[in-house]
XYZ file of C-alpha atoms in Angstrom:
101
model
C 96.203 111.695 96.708
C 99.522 111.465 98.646
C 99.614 108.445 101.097
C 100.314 109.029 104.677
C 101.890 106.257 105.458
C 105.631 104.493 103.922
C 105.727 100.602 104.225
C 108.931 99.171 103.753
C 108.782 95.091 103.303
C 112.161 93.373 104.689
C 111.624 89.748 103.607
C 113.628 86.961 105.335
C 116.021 87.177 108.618
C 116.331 90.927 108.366
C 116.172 92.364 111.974
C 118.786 94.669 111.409
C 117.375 95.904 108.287
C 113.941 96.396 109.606
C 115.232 98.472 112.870
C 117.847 100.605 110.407
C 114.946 101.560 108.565
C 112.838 102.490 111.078
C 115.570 104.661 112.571
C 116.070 106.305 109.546
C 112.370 106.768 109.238
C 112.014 107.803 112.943
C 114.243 110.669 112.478
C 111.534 112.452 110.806
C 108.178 110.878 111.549
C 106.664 108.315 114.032
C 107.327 105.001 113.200
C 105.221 101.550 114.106
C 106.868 98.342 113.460
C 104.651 94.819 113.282
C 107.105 92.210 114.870
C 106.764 88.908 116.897
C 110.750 89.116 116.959
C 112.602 89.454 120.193
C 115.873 90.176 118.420
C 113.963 93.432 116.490
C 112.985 94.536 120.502
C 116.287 94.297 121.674
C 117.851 96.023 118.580
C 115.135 99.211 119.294
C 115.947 99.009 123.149
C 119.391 99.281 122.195
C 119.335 102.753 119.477
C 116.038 104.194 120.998
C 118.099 104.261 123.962
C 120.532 105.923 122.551
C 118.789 109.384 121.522
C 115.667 111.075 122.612
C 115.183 112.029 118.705
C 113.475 108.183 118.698
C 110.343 108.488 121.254
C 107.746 107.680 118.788
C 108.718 104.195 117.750
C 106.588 101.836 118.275
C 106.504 98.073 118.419
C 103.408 95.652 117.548
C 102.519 92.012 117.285
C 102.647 91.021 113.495
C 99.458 88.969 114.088
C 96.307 89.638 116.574
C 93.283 87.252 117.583
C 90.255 89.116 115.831
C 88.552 88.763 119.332
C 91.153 91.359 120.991
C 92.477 94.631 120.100
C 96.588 94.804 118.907
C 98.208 96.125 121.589
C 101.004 98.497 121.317
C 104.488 99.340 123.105
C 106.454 102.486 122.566
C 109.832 101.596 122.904
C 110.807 104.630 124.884
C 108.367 103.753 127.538
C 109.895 100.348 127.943
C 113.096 102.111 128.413
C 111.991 104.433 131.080
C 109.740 101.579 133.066
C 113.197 99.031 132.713
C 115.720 101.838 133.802
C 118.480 102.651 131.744
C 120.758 99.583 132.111
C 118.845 97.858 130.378
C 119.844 99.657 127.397
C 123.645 98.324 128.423
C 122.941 95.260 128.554
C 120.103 94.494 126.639
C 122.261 92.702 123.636
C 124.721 90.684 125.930
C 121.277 89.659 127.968
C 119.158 88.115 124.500
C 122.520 86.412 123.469
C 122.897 84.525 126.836
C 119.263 83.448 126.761
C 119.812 81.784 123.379
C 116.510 83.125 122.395
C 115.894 84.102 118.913
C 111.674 84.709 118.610
């Protein structure tokens, strides 16, 4: 039986690794990342941004309490509610702030 789903393991400090594949991935199929990592957020905000091709990409917590459901956040939602500056200055924003999780 052919799986339905493709899980790609980036060990370490790989943000940009993780959101490169899941651009390449999102090209053809929707894509759900598990992240607790601001810098992966800001890396989708930036792309997703970038082309319409990218709508299904999602973003969830890595870990959940087992009393509450994950919750889930489609990047290209968080675009439209944040307007599309964001998208400009997104990178120059998360580097100011310092803030790395």
């Amino acid at each position: 039986m052919k799986s339905k789903f493709k899980i790609s393991e980036c060990p370490s400090d790989a943000d940009t690794s993780i959101v490169k594949e899941a651009i390449l991935a999102a090209e053809n199929y929707p894509v759900t990342i598990f992240s607790n990592d601001t810098d992966i957020l800001c890396l989708l905000i930036l792309h997703v941004a970038n082309d319409s091709i990218f709508q299904e990409v999602i973003l969830t917590e890595m870990t959940k309490k087992k009393s509450m459901q994950r919750e889930y956040y489609k990047i290209f939602d968080i675009i439209k509610q944040s307007g599309d500056a964001t998208s400009n200055v997104i990178l120059f924003a998360h580097a100011f702030t310092g803030c790395g999780t």
